[in-house]
Amino acid sequence: KNEFLGIAAHDLKNPLSNISMIADTIKLYSEQLNKDKLMKMIDNIKITSKRMTDIIVNLLDVNAIDSGNIHLDIQEISPNEILKEIYDSYSDKASKKSIKLNLELLSEDIAIKYDERTGREILDNLLSNAIKFSPYNKEITIRAKRLKGEGLFLSIIDQGPGISEDDKNKLFTKYTKLSARPTAGENSTGLGLSIVKKLADLLDSSVYCESEQGKGAEFILH
C-alpha cells in the first residue's frame, strides 16, 4: 500500500502542477489573452484532468500486475499525435524555466499497436524529468524516429548535467535519488523512472538512457 500510494502521489503531482500553473496564467493575464489562446488553455486543463484520471486507472492496472490480473487496451494509435499533445501540455512548464521545447515528428504519420494511456504516461514522466533537471535557458527535444527493421524510437533529449556511470546502474530502481538535483527546487521522490521501466516492460518495450556526464541525456522508449 505504501508503494502504491507513493507512485500515485508522484504521478498525480505533475498534472496537478500543470493545471495550477495554467490557472495562474489565466488569472494573471486574463485581460491580455485572446479568445483562441484562452480556449487552448482551457482545453489543456481538460486534457490534463483526463490524464490524471487515466493515471489512476493505470496505477490500478500496475497494482494488478502482481496478482496477474492486468488488462491493456491495445489499439492503433498515432505516435505523432501523442507527441504533439505531450509537447502542448508541457510548453508552459518549460517556458517557466526559459527552456525551448523542440518537436521532431515522423515525416510520415503511422499507426502502431500500443496501449495509448501507458505510452502517454511513460513519455509524460520522461519529459517532466527532463524539464525538472534541466538548467534555465536550455533546450529539450521530443523526437520520433523510425529505423527500418528496428521499429520506433521515441526520445526525450535534454541539455542537462548528464548521468554518471554510477547513476546509470541505479536509474530504474525504486526510491533512488541520483547525484543530479532538480534545478528549480522541484520535488523528486525517486519513483518516476522505476514506474517508466515497469510500464515499458508491460508492453514488451524497452526504455534506456544514453548519456555522458556534463553532456545531457537522451531517454529512449523503443
mmCIF file with all atom_site columns, C-alpha atoms in Angstrom:
data_model
loop_
_atom_site.group_PDB
_atom_site.id
_atom_site.type_symbol
_atom_site.label_atom_id
_atom_site.label_alt_id
_atom_site.label_comp_id
_atom_site.label_asym_id
_atom_site.label_entity_id
_atom_site.label_seq_id
_atom_site.pdbx_PDB_ins_code
_atom_site.Cartn_x
_atom_site.Cartn_y
_atom_site.Cartn_z
_atom_site.occupancy
_atom_site.B_iso_or_equiv
_atom_site.pdbx_formal_charge
_atom_site.auth_seq_id
_atom_site.auth_comp_id
_atom_site.auth_asym_id
_atom_site.auth_atom_id
_atom_site.pdbx_PDB_model_num
ATOM 1   C CA . LYS A 1 1   ? 0.000   0.000   0.000   1.00 0.00 ? 1   LYS A CA 1
ATOM 2   C CA . ASN A 1 2   ? 2.825   2.399   0.809   1.00 0.00 ? 2   ASN A CA 1
ATOM 3   C CA . GLU A 1 3   ? 4.460   1.773   -2.573  1.00 0.00 ? 3   GLU A CA 1
ATOM 4   C CA . PHE A 1 4   ? 1.135   2.186   -4.374  1.00 0.00 ? 4   PHE A CA 1
ATOM 5   C CA . LEU A 1 5   ? 0.396   5.493   -2.621  1.00 0.00 ? 5   LEU A CA 1
ATOM 6   C CA . GLY A 1 6   ? 3.924   6.714   -3.329  1.00 0.00 ? 6   GLY A CA 1
ATOM 7   C CA . ILE A 1 7   ? 3.524   6.041   -7.043  1.00 0.00 ? 7   ILE A CA 1
ATOM 8   C CA . ALA A 1 8   ? 0.086   7.683   -7.104  1.00 0.00 ? 8   ALA A CA 1
ATOM 9   C CA . ALA A 1 9   ? 1.358   10.797  -5.350  1.00 0.00 ? 9   ALA A CA 1
ATOM 10  C CA . HIS A 1 10  ? 4.308   11.031  -7.738  1.00 0.00 ? 10  HIS A CA 1
ATOM 11  C CA . ASP A 1 11  ? 2.340   10.648  -10.959 1.00 0.00 ? 11  ASP A CA 1
ATOM 12  C CA . LEU A 1 12  ? -0.544  12.919  -9.990  1.00 0.00 ? 12  LEU A CA 1
ATOM 13  C CA . LYS A 1 13  ? 1.776   15.715  -8.869  1.00 0.00 ? 13  LYS A CA 1
ATOM 14  C CA . ASN A 1 14  ? 2.868   16.636  -12.411 1.00 0.00 ? 14  ASN A CA 1
ATOM 15  C CA . PRO A 1 15  ? -0.580  17.151  -13.974 1.00 0.00 ? 15  PRO A CA 1
ATOM 16  C CA . LEU A 1 16  ? -1.895  18.858  -10.825 1.00 0.00 ? 16  LEU A CA 1
ATOM 17  C CA . SER A 1 17  ? 1.017   21.282  -11.019 1.00 0.00 ? 17  SER A CA 1
ATOM 18  C CA . ASN A 1 18  ? 0.293   21.869  -14.704 1.00 0.00 ? 18  ASN A CA 1
ATOM 19  C CA . ILE A 1 19  ? -3.378  22.703  -14.014 1.00 0.00 ? 19  ILE A CA 1
ATOM 20  C CA . SER A 1 20  ? -2.390  25.090  -11.220 1.00 0.00 ? 20  SER A CA 1
ATOM 21  C CA . MET A 1 21  ? 0.126   26.838  -13.476 1.00 0.00 ? 21  MET A CA 1
ATOM 22  C CA . ILE A 1 22  ? -2.414  27.287  -16.286 1.00 0.00 ? 22  ILE A CA 1
ATOM 23  C CA . ALA A 1 23  ? -4.957  28.671  -13.817 1.00 0.00 ? 23  ALA A CA 1
ATOM 24  C CA . ASP A 1 24  ? -2.361  31.156  -12.507 1.00 0.00 ? 24  ASP A CA 1
ATOM 25  C CA . THR A 1 25  ? -1.581  32.286  -16.060 1.00 0.00 ? 25  THR A CA 1
ATOM 26  C CA . ILE A 1 26  ? -5.265  32.832  -16.825 1.00 0.00 ? 26  ILE A CA 1
ATOM 27  C CA . LYS A 1 27  ? -5.691  34.779  -13.576 1.00 0.00 ? 27  LYS A CA 1
ATOM 28  C CA . LEU A 1 28  ? -2.646  36.994  -14.149 1.00 0.00 ? 28  LEU A CA 1
ATOM 29  C CA . TYR A 1 29  ? -3.094  37.662  -17.864 1.00 0.00 ? 29  TYR A CA 1
ATOM 30  C CA . SER A 1 30  ? -6.849  37.277  -18.422 1.00 0.00 ? 30  SER A CA 1
ATOM 31  C CA . GLU A 1 31  ? -7.194  40.755  -19.949 1.00 0.00 ? 31  GLU A CA 1
ATOM 32  C CA . GLN A 1 32  ? -4.354  40.197  -22.432 1.00 0.00 ? 32  GLN A CA 1
ATOM 33  C CA . LEU A 1 33  ? -5.393  36.701  -23.546 1.00 0.00 ? 33  LEU A CA 1
ATOM 34  C CA . ASN A 1 34  ? -7.379  36.493  -26.755 1.00 0.00 ? 34  ASN A CA 1
ATOM 35  C CA . LYS A 1 35  ? -10.241 34.024  -27.027 1.00 0.00 ? 35  LYS A CA 1
ATOM 36  C CA . ASP A 1 36  ? -8.279  31.419  -29.029 1.00 0.00 ? 36  ASP A CA 1
ATOM 37  C CA . LYS A 1 37  ? -5.420  31.373  -26.501 1.00 0.00 ? 37  LYS A CA 1
ATOM 38  C CA . LEU A 1 38  ? -7.867  31.179  -23.610 1.00 0.00 ? 38  LEU A CA 1
ATOM 39  C CA . MET A 1 39  ? -9.758  28.284  -25.205 1.00 0.00 ? 39  MET A CA 1
ATOM 40  C CA . LYS A 1 40  ? -6.492  26.444  -25.826 1.00 0.00 ? 40  LYS A CA 1
ATOM 41  C CA . MET A 1 41  ? -5.509  26.811  -22.163 1.00 0.00 ? 41  MET A CA 1
ATOM 42  C CA . ILE A 1 42  ? -8.919  25.575  -21.040 1.00 0.00 ? 42  ILE A CA 1
ATOM 43  C CA . ASP A 1 43  ? -8.546  22.605  -23.387 1.00 0.00 ? 43  ASP A CA 1
ATOM 44  C CA . ASN A 1 44  ? -5.162  21.878  -21.784 1.00 0.00 ? 44  ASN A CA 1
ATOM 45  C CA . ILE A 1 45  ? -6.830  21.821  -18.353 1.00 0.00 ? 45  ILE A CA 1
ATOM 46  C CA . LYS A 1 46  ? -9.375  19.317  -19.681 1.00 0.00 ? 46  LYS A CA 1
ATOM 47  C CA . ILE A 1 47  ? -6.692  17.152  -21.288 1.00 0.00 ? 47  ILE A CA 1
ATOM 48  C CA . THR A 1 48  ? -4.567  17.203  -18.141 1.00 0.00 ? 48  THR A CA 1
ATOM 49  C CA . SER A 1 49  ? -7.558  16.381  -15.921 1.00 0.00 ? 49  SER A CA 1
ATOM 50  C CA . LYS A 1 50  ? -8.319  13.394  -18.111 1.00 0.00 ? 50  LYS A CA 1
ATOM 51  C CA . ARG A 1 51  ? -4.690  12.335  -17.873 1.00 0.00 ? 51  ARG A CA 1
ATOM 52  C CA . MET A 1 52  ? -4.967  12.324  -14.073 1.00 0.00 ? 52  MET A CA 1
ATOM 53  C CA . THR A 1 53  ? -7.946  10.000  -14.323 1.00 0.00 ? 53  THR A CA 1
ATOM 54  C CA . ASP A 1 54  ? -6.002  7.814   -16.732 1.00 0.00 ? 54  ASP A CA 1
ATOM 55  C CA . ILE A 1 55  ? -3.041  7.702   -14.323 1.00 0.00 ? 55  ILE A CA 1
ATOM 56  C CA . ILE A 1 56  ? -5.257  6.443   -11.516 1.00 0.00 ? 56  ILE A CA 1
ATOM 57  C CA . VAL A 1 57  ? -6.717  3.776   -13.779 1.00 0.00 ? 57  VAL A CA 1
ATOM 58  C CA . ASN A 1 58  ? -3.235  2.830   -14.931 1.00 0.00 ? 58  ASN A CA 1
ATOM 59  C CA . LEU A 1 59  ? -1.928  2.612   -11.369 1.00 0.00 ? 59  LEU A CA 1
ATOM 60  C CA . LEU A 1 60  ? -4.753  0.247   -10.551 1.00 0.00 ? 60  LEU A CA 1
ATOM 61  C CA . ASP A 1 61  ? -3.616  -1.792  -13.537 1.00 0.00 ? 61  ASP A CA 1
ATOM 62  C CA . VAL A 1 62  ? 0.011   -1.724  -12.380 1.00 0.00 ? 62  VAL A CA 1
ATOM 63  C CA . ASN A 1 63  ? -1.118  -2.791  -8.935  1.00 0.00 ? 63  ASN A CA 1
ATOM 64  C CA . ALA A 1 64  ? -2.894  -5.696  -10.602 1.00 0.00 ? 64  ALA A CA 1
ATOM 65  C CA . ILE A 1 65  ? 0.336   -6.905  -12.235 1.00 0.00 ? 65  ILE A CA 1
ATOM 66  C CA . ASP A 1 66  ? 1.458   -8.601  -9.073  1.00 0.00 ? 66  ASP A CA 1
ATOM 67  C CA . SER A 1 67  ? -1.824  -10.522 -8.897  1.00 0.00 ? 67  SER A CA 1
ATOM 68  C CA . GLY A 1 68  ? -1.503  -11.496 -12.564 1.00 0.00 ? 68  GLY A CA 1
ATOM 69  C CA . ASN A 1 69  ? -4.712  -9.689  -13.466 1.00 0.00 ? 69  ASN A CA 1
ATOM 70  C CA . ILE A 1 70  ? -3.869  -6.875  -15.878 1.00 0.00 ? 70  ILE A CA 1
ATOM 71  C CA . HIS A 1 71  ? -5.739  -5.549  -18.898 1.00 0.00 ? 71  HIS A CA 1
ATOM 72  C CA . LEU A 1 72  ? -4.093  -3.407  -21.552 1.00 0.00 ? 72  LEU A CA 1
ATOM 73  C CA . ASP A 1 73  ? -6.138  -1.623  -24.204 1.00 0.00 ? 73  ASP A CA 1
ATOM 74  C CA . ILE A 1 74  ? -4.031  -2.338  -27.290 1.00 0.00 ? 74  ILE A CA 1
ATOM 75  C CA . GLN A 1 75  ? -5.238  -0.428  -30.328 1.00 0.00 ? 75  GLN A CA 1
ATOM 76  C CA . GLU A 1 76  ? -3.885  1.502   -33.278 1.00 0.00 ? 76  GLU A CA 1
ATOM 77  C CA . ILE A 1 77  ? -2.542  4.894   -32.212 1.00 0.00 ? 77  ILE A CA 1
ATOM 78  C CA . SER A 1 78  ? -0.579  7.723   -33.830 1.00 0.00 ? 78  SER A CA 1
ATOM 79  C CA . PRO A 1 79  ? 2.840   8.398   -32.238 1.00 0.00 ? 79  PRO A CA 1
ATOM 80  C CA . ASN A 1 80  ? 2.882   11.860  -33.834 1.00 0.00 ? 80  ASN A CA 1
ATOM 81  C CA . GLU A 1 81  ? -0.433  12.812  -32.227 1.00 0.00 ? 81  GLU A CA 1
ATOM 82  C CA . ILE A 1 82  ? 0.671   11.662  -28.777 1.00 0.00 ? 82  ILE A CA 1
ATOM 83  C CA . LEU A 1 83  ? 3.951   13.595  -29.031 1.00 0.00 ? 83  LEU A CA 1
ATOM 84  C CA . LYS A 1 84  ? 2.068   16.733  -30.150 1.00 0.00 ? 84  LYS A CA 1
ATOM 85  C CA . GLU A 1 85  ? -0.204  16.504  -27.112 1.00 0.00 ? 85  GLU A CA 1
ATOM 86  C CA . ILE A 1 86  ? 2.727   15.954  -24.736 1.00 0.00 ? 86  ILE A CA 1
ATOM 87  C CA . TYR A 1 87  ? 4.506   18.930  -26.312 1.00 0.00 ? 87  TYR A CA 1
ATOM 88  C CA . ASP A 1 88  ? 1.466   21.199  -25.934 1.00 0.00 ? 88  ASP A CA 1
ATOM 89  C CA . SER A 1 89  ? 0.806   20.220  -22.330 1.00 0.00 ? 89  SER A CA 1
ATOM 90  C CA . TYR A 1 90  ? 4.399   20.948  -21.230 1.00 0.00 ? 90  TYR A CA 1
ATOM 91  C CA . SER A 1 91  ? 5.133   24.103  -23.245 1.00 0.00 ? 91  SER A CA 1
ATOM 92  C CA . ASP A 1 92  ? 4.114   26.448  -20.428 1.00 0.00 ? 92  ASP A CA 1
ATOM 93  C CA . LYS A 1 93  ? 6.033   24.487  -17.806 1.00 0.00 ? 93  LYS A CA 1
ATOM 94  C CA . ALA A 1 94  ? 9.193   24.586  -19.941 1.00 0.00 ? 94  ALA A CA 1
ATOM 95  C CA . SER A 1 95  ? 8.821   28.317  -20.613 1.00 0.00 ? 95  SER A CA 1
ATOM 96  C CA . LYS A 1 96  ? 8.806   28.991  -16.853 1.00 0.00 ? 96  LYS A CA 1
ATOM 97  C CA . LYS A 1 97  ? 12.480  27.935  -16.913 1.00 0.00 ? 97  LYS A CA 1
ATOM 98  C CA . SER A 1 98  ? 13.145  29.580  -20.300 1.00 0.00 ? 98  SER A CA 1
ATOM 99  C CA . ILE A 1 99  ? 13.559  26.116  -21.806 1.00 0.00 ? 99  ILE A CA 1
ATOM 100 C CA . LYS A 1 100 ? 12.862  25.796  -25.515 1.00 0.00 ? 100 LYS A CA 1
ATOM 101 C CA . LEU A 1 101 ? 10.922  22.668  -26.471 1.00 0.00 ? 101 LEU A CA 1
ATOM 102 C CA . ASN A 1 102 ? 11.641  21.213  -29.919 1.00 0.00 ? 102 ASN A CA 1
ATOM 103 C CA . LEU A 1 103 ? 9.344   18.698  -31.587 1.00 0.00 ? 103 LEU A CA 1
ATOM 104 C CA . GLU A 1 104 ? 10.650  16.348  -34.297 1.00 0.00 ? 104 GLU A CA 1
ATOM 105 C CA . LEU A 1 105 ? 7.887   14.138  -35.662 1.00 0.00 ? 105 LEU A CA 1
ATOM 106 C CA . LEU A 1 106 ? 7.913   11.280  -38.154 1.00 0.00 ? 106 LEU A CA 1
ATOM 107 C CA . SER A 1 107 ? 7.852   12.611  -41.709 1.00 0.00 ? 107 SER A CA 1
ATOM 108 C CA . GLU A 1 108 ? 5.066   10.165  -42.477 1.00 0.00 ? 108 GLU A CA 1
ATOM 109 C CA . ASP A 1 109 ? 2.485   9.643   -39.756 1.00 0.00 ? 109 ASP A CA 1
ATOM 110 C CA . ILE A 1 110 ? 1.995   5.964   -38.968 1.00 0.00 ? 110 ILE A CA 1
ATOM 111 C CA . ALA A 1 111 ? -0.211  3.881   -36.718 1.00 0.00 ? 111 ALA A CA 1
ATOM 112 C CA . ILE A 1 112 ? 1.217   1.429   -34.210 1.00 0.00 ? 112 ILE A CA 1
ATOM 113 C CA . LYS A 1 113 ? -0.477  -1.096  -31.959 1.00 0.00 ? 113 LYS A CA 1
ATOM 114 C CA . TYR A 1 114 ? 0.092   0.057   -28.399 1.00 0.00 ? 114 TYR A CA 1
ATOM 115 C CA . ASP A 1 115 ? -1.666  0.977   -25.178 1.00 0.00 ? 115 ASP A CA 1
ATOM 116 C CA . GLU A 1 116 ? -2.153  4.732   -25.532 1.00 0.00 ? 116 GLU A CA 1
ATOM 117 C CA . ARG A 1 117 ? -2.628  5.510   -21.845 1.00 0.00 ? 117 ARG A CA 1
ATOM 118 C CA . THR A 1 118 ? 0.513   3.661   -20.791 1.00 0.00 ? 118 THR A CA 1
ATOM 119 C CA . GLY A 1 119 ? 2.633   5.096   -23.606 1.00 0.00 ? 119 GLY A CA 1
ATOM 120 C CA . ARG A 1 120 ? 1.498   8.600   -22.711 1.00 0.00 ? 120 ARG A CA 1
ATOM 121 C CA . GLU A 1 121 ? 2.351   8.073   -19.041 1.00 0.00 ? 121 GLU A CA 1
ATOM 122 C CA . ILE A 1 122 ? 5.866   6.880   -19.909 1.00 0.00 ? 122 ILE A CA 1
ATOM 123 C CA . LEU A 1 123 ? 6.546   9.935   -22.076 1.00 0.00 ? 123 LEU A CA 1
ATOM 124 C CA . ASP A 1 124 ? 4.931   12.254  -19.539 1.00 0.00 ? 124 ASP A CA 1
ATOM 125 C CA . ASN A 1 125 ? 7.335   11.053  -16.856 1.00 0.00 ? 125 ASN A CA 1
ATOM 126 C CA . LEU A 1 126 ? 10.384  11.317  -19.112 1.00 0.00 ? 126 LEU A CA 1
ATOM 127 C CA . LEU A 1 127 ? 9.583   14.853  -20.291 1.00 0.00 ? 127 LEU A CA 1
ATOM 128 C CA . SER A 1 128 ? 8.721   16.025  -16.784 1.00 0.00 ? 128 SER A CA 1
ATOM 129 C CA . ASN A 1 129 ? 12.108  14.714  -15.581 1.00 0.00 ? 129 ASN A CA 1
ATOM 130 C CA . ALA A 1 130 ? 13.948  16.426  -18.438 1.00 0.00 ? 130 ALA A CA 1
ATOM 131 C CA . ILE A 1 131 ? 12.411  19.793  -17.523 1.00 0.00 ? 131 ILE A CA 1
ATOM 132 C CA . LYS A 1 132 ? 12.976  19.215  -13.812 1.00 0.00 ? 132 LYS A CA 1
ATOM 133 C CA . PHE A 1 133 ? 16.705  18.506  -14.178 1.00 0.00 ? 133 PHE A CA 1
ATOM 134 C CA . SER A 1 134 ? 17.489  20.960  -16.990 1.00 0.00 ? 134 SER A CA 1
ATOM 135 C CA . PRO A 1 135 ? 19.099  24.299  -16.161 1.00 0.00 ? 135 PRO A CA 1
ATOM 136 C CA . TYR A 1 136 ? 17.402  27.513  -17.280 1.00 0.00 ? 136 TYR A CA 1
ATOM 137 C CA . ASN A 1 137 ? 17.798  28.666  -20.902 1.00 0.00 ? 137 ASN A CA 1
ATOM 138 C CA . LYS A 1 138 ? 18.437  25.223  -22.368 1.00 0.00 ? 138 LYS A CA 1
ATOM 139 C CA . GLU A 1 139 ? 16.611  23.127  -24.979 1.00 0.00 ? 139 GLU A CA 1
ATOM 140 C CA . ILE A 1 140 ? 14.738  19.820  -24.841 1.00 0.00 ? 140 ILE A CA 1
ATOM 141 C CA . THR A 1 141 ? 13.894  17.835  -27.951 1.00 0.00 ? 141 THR A CA 1
ATOM 142 C CA . ILE A 1 142 ? 10.972  15.429  -28.266 1.00 0.00 ? 142 ILE A CA 1
ATOM 143 C CA . ARG A 1 143 ? 11.789  13.138  -31.177 1.00 0.00 ? 143 ARG A CA 1
ATOM 144 C CA . ALA A 1 144 ? 10.176  10.270  -33.047 1.00 0.00 ? 144 ALA A CA 1
ATOM 145 C CA . LYS A 1 145 ? 12.467  8.160   -35.224 1.00 0.00 ? 145 LYS A CA 1
ATOM 146 C CA . ARG A 1 146 ? 11.772  5.028   -37.213 1.00 0.00 ? 146 ARG A CA 1
ATOM 147 C CA . LEU A 1 147 ? 14.555  2.706   -38.344 1.00 0.00 ? 147 LEU A CA 1
ATOM 148 C CA . LYS A 1 148 ? 13.884  0.032   -40.915 1.00 0.00 ? 148 LYS A CA 1
ATOM 149 C CA . GLY A 1 149 ? 13.822  -3.375  -39.302 1.00 0.00 ? 149 GLY A CA 1
ATOM 150 C CA . GLU A 1 150 ? 14.316  -1.939  -35.820 1.00 0.00 ? 150 GLU A CA 1
ATOM 151 C CA . GLY A 1 151 ? 10.994  -0.305  -35.038 1.00 0.00 ? 151 GLY A CA 1
ATOM 152 C CA . LEU A 1 152 ? 10.029  3.006   -33.491 1.00 0.00 ? 152 LEU A CA 1
ATOM 153 C CA . PHE A 1 153 ? 12.142  5.122   -31.124 1.00 0.00 ? 153 PHE A CA 1
ATOM 154 C CA . LEU A 1 154 ? 10.560  7.925   -29.074 1.00 0.00 ? 154 LEU A CA 1
ATOM 155 C CA . SER A 1 155 ? 13.177  10.098  -27.381 1.00 0.00 ? 155 SER A CA 1
ATOM 156 C CA . ILE A 1 156 ? 13.364  12.917  -24.841 1.00 0.00 ? 156 ILE A CA 1
ATOM 157 C CA . ILE A 1 157 ? 16.715  14.675  -25.250 1.00 0.00 ? 157 ILE A CA 1
ATOM 158 C CA . ASP A 1 158 ? 17.921  17.291  -22.766 1.00 0.00 ? 158 ASP A CA 1
ATOM 159 C CA . GLN A 1 159 ? 20.923  19.530  -22.240 1.00 0.00 ? 159 GLN A CA 1
ATOM 160 C CA . GLY A 1 160 ? 21.114  18.887  -18.509 1.00 0.00 ? 160 GLY A CA 1
ATOM 161 C CA . PRO A 1 161 ? 24.014  17.683  -16.379 1.00 0.00 ? 161 PRO A CA 1
ATOM 162 C CA . GLY A 1 162 ? 24.054  14.184  -17.834 1.00 0.00 ? 162 GLY A CA 1
ATOM 163 C CA . ILE A 1 163 ? 24.261  10.962  -15.861 1.00 0.00 ? 163 ILE A CA 1
ATOM 164 C CA . SER A 1 164 ? 27.333  9.434   -14.285 1.00 0.00 ? 164 SER A CA 1
ATOM 165 C CA . GLU A 1 165 ? 28.244  5.778   -14.849 1.00 0.00 ? 165 GLU A CA 1
ATOM 166 C CA . ASP A 1 166 ? 27.426  5.048   -11.215 1.00 0.00 ? 166 ASP A CA 1
ATOM 167 C CA . ASP A 1 167 ? 23.987  6.639   -11.526 1.00 0.00 ? 167 ASP A CA 1
ATOM 168 C CA . LYS A 1 168 ? 23.256  4.728   -14.746 1.00 0.00 ? 168 LYS A CA 1
ATOM 169 C CA . ASN A 1 169 ? 23.336  1.499   -12.746 1.00 0.00 ? 169 ASN A CA 1
ATOM 170 C CA . LYS A 1 170 ? 20.648  2.853   -10.409 1.00 0.00 ? 170 LYS A CA 1
ATOM 171 C CA . LEU A 1 171 ? 18.450  4.679   -12.924 1.00 0.00 ? 171 LEU A CA 1
ATOM 172 C CA . PHE A 1 172 ? 15.383  2.446   -12.943 1.00 0.00 ? 172 PHE A CA 1
ATOM 173 C CA . THR A 1 173 ? 15.327  1.279   -9.321  1.00 0.00 ? 173 THR A CA 1
ATOM 174 C CA . LYS A 1 174 ? 12.699  2.493   -6.883  1.00 0.00 ? 174 LYS A CA 1
ATOM 175 C CA . TYR A 1 175 ? 13.258  5.279   -4.349  1.00 0.00 ? 175 TYR A CA 1
ATOM 176 C CA . THR A 1 176 ? 16.712  6.038   -5.718  1.00 0.00 ? 176 THR A CA 1
ATOM 177 C CA . LYS A 1 177 ? 17.992  9.615   -5.570  1.00 0.00 ? 177 LYS A CA 1
ATOM 178 C CA . LEU A 1 178 ? 20.655  10.288  -8.175  1.00 0.00 ? 178 LEU A CA 1
ATOM 179 C CA . SER A 1 179 ? 23.504  12.753  -7.838  1.00 0.00 ? 179 SER A CA 1
ATOM 180 C CA . ALA A 1 180 ? 21.837  15.264  -10.220 1.00 0.00 ? 180 ALA A CA 1
ATOM 181 C CA . ARG A 1 181 ? 19.316  17.507  -8.467  1.00 0.00 ? 181 ARG A CA 1
ATOM 182 C CA . PRO A 1 182 ? 16.302  19.441  -9.780  1.00 0.00 ? 182 PRO A CA 1
ATOM 183 C CA . THR A 1 183 ? 17.357  22.923  -10.887 1.00 0.00 ? 183 THR A CA 1
ATOM 184 C CA . ALA A 1 184 ? 14.426  24.980  -9.564  1.00 0.00 ? 184 ALA A CA 1
ATOM 185 C CA . GLY A 1 185 ? 13.711  23.330  -6.244  1.00 0.00 ? 185 GLY A CA 1
ATOM 186 C CA . GLU A 1 186 ? 11.268  20.785  -7.696  1.00 0.00 ? 186 GLU A CA 1
ATOM 187 C CA . ASN A 1 187 ? 10.424  17.705  -5.691  1.00 0.00 ? 187 ASN A CA 1
ATOM 188 C CA . SER A 1 188 ? 11.907  14.311  -6.594  1.00 0.00 ? 188 SER A CA 1
ATOM 189 C CA . THR A 1 189 ? 10.697  11.097  -4.986  1.00 0.00 ? 189 THR A CA 1
ATOM 190 C CA . GLY A 1 190 ? 12.972  8.686   -6.844  1.00 0.00 ? 190 GLY A CA 1
ATOM 191 C CA . LEU A 1 191 ? 9.952   6.790   -8.193  1.00 0.00 ? 191 LEU A CA 1
ATOM 192 C CA . GLY A 1 192 ? 9.474   8.157   -11.712 1.00 0.00 ? 192 GLY A CA 1
ATOM 193 C CA . LEU A 1 193 ? 11.929  6.038   -13.696 1.00 0.00 ? 193 LEU A CA 1
ATOM 194 C CA . SER A 1 194 ? 11.012  2.833   -11.879 1.00 0.00 ? 194 SER A CA 1
ATOM 195 C CA . ILE A 1 195 ? 7.410   3.457   -12.953 1.00 0.00 ? 195 ILE A CA 1
ATOM 196 C CA . VAL A 1 196 ? 8.561   4.048   -16.529 1.00 0.00 ? 196 VAL A CA 1
ATOM 197 C CA . LYS A 1 197 ? 10.501  0.769   -16.556 1.00 0.00 ? 197 LYS A CA 1
ATOM 198 C CA . LYS A 1 198 ? 7.619   -1.247  -15.132 1.00 0.00 ? 198 LYS A CA 1
ATOM 199 C CA . LEU A 1 199 ? 5.156   0.186   -17.678 1.00 0.00 ? 199 LEU A CA 1
ATOM 200 C CA . ALA A 1 200 ? 7.536   -0.332  -20.615 1.00 0.00 ? 200 ALA A CA 1
ATOM 201 C CA . ASP A 1 201 ? 8.084   -3.948  -19.587 1.00 0.00 ? 201 ASP A CA 1
ATOM 202 C CA . LEU A 1 202 ? 4.319   -4.462  -19.574 1.00 0.00 ? 202 LEU A CA 1
ATOM 203 C CA . LEU A 1 203 ? 4.171   -3.559  -23.251 1.00 0.00 ? 203 LEU A CA 1
ATOM 204 C CA . ASP A 1 204 ? 7.213   -5.560  -24.357 1.00 0.00 ? 204 ASP A CA 1
ATOM 205 C CA . SER A 1 205 ? 9.039   -2.295  -24.951 1.00 0.00 ? 205 SER A CA 1
ATOM 206 C CA . SER A 1 206 ? 12.437  -1.220  -23.718 1.00 0.00 ? 206 SER A CA 1
ATOM 207 C CA . VAL A 1 207 ? 13.423  2.058   -22.125 1.00 0.00 ? 207 VAL A CA 1
ATOM 208 C CA . TYR A 1 208 ? 17.039  3.105   -21.728 1.00 0.00 ? 208 TYR A CA 1
ATOM 209 C CA . CYS A 1 209 ? 19.298  6.117   -21.433 1.00 0.00 ? 209 CYS A CA 1
ATOM 210 C CA . GLU A 1 210 ? 22.260  7.329   -23.466 1.00 0.00 ? 210 GLU A CA 1
ATOM 211 C CA . SER A 1 211 ? 24.274  9.966   -21.643 1.00 0.00 ? 211 SER A CA 1
ATOM 212 C CA . GLU A 1 212 ? 27.690  11.313  -20.798 1.00 0.00 ? 212 GLU A CA 1
ATOM 213 C CA . GLN A 1 213 ? 28.165  13.324  -17.655 1.00 0.00 ? 213 GLN A CA 1
ATOM 214 C CA . GLY A 1 214 ? 28.119  17.007  -18.485 1.00 0.00 ? 214 GLY A CA 1
ATOM 215 C CA . LYS A 1 215 ? 26.619  16.417  -21.948 1.00 0.00 ? 215 LYS A CA 1
ATOM 216 C CA . GLY A 1 216 ? 22.904  15.953  -21.337 1.00 0.00 ? 216 GLY A CA 1
ATOM 217 C CA . ALA A 1 217 ? 20.869  12.788  -21.607 1.00 0.00 ? 217 ALA A CA 1
ATOM 218 C CA . GLU A 1 218 ? 18.613  11.016  -24.095 1.00 0.00 ? 218 GLU A CA 1
ATOM 219 C CA . PHE A 1 219 ? 15.887  8.747   -22.709 1.00 0.00 ? 219 PHE A CA 1
ATOM 220 C CA . ILE A 1 220 ? 14.530  6.404   -25.342 1.00 0.00 ? 220 ILE A CA 1
ATOM 221 C CA . LEU A 1 221 ? 11.360  4.332   -25.490 1.00 0.00 ? 221 LEU A CA 1
ATOM 222 C CA . HIS A 1 222 ? 11.890  1.625   -28.124 1.00 0.00 ? 222 HIS A CA 1
#
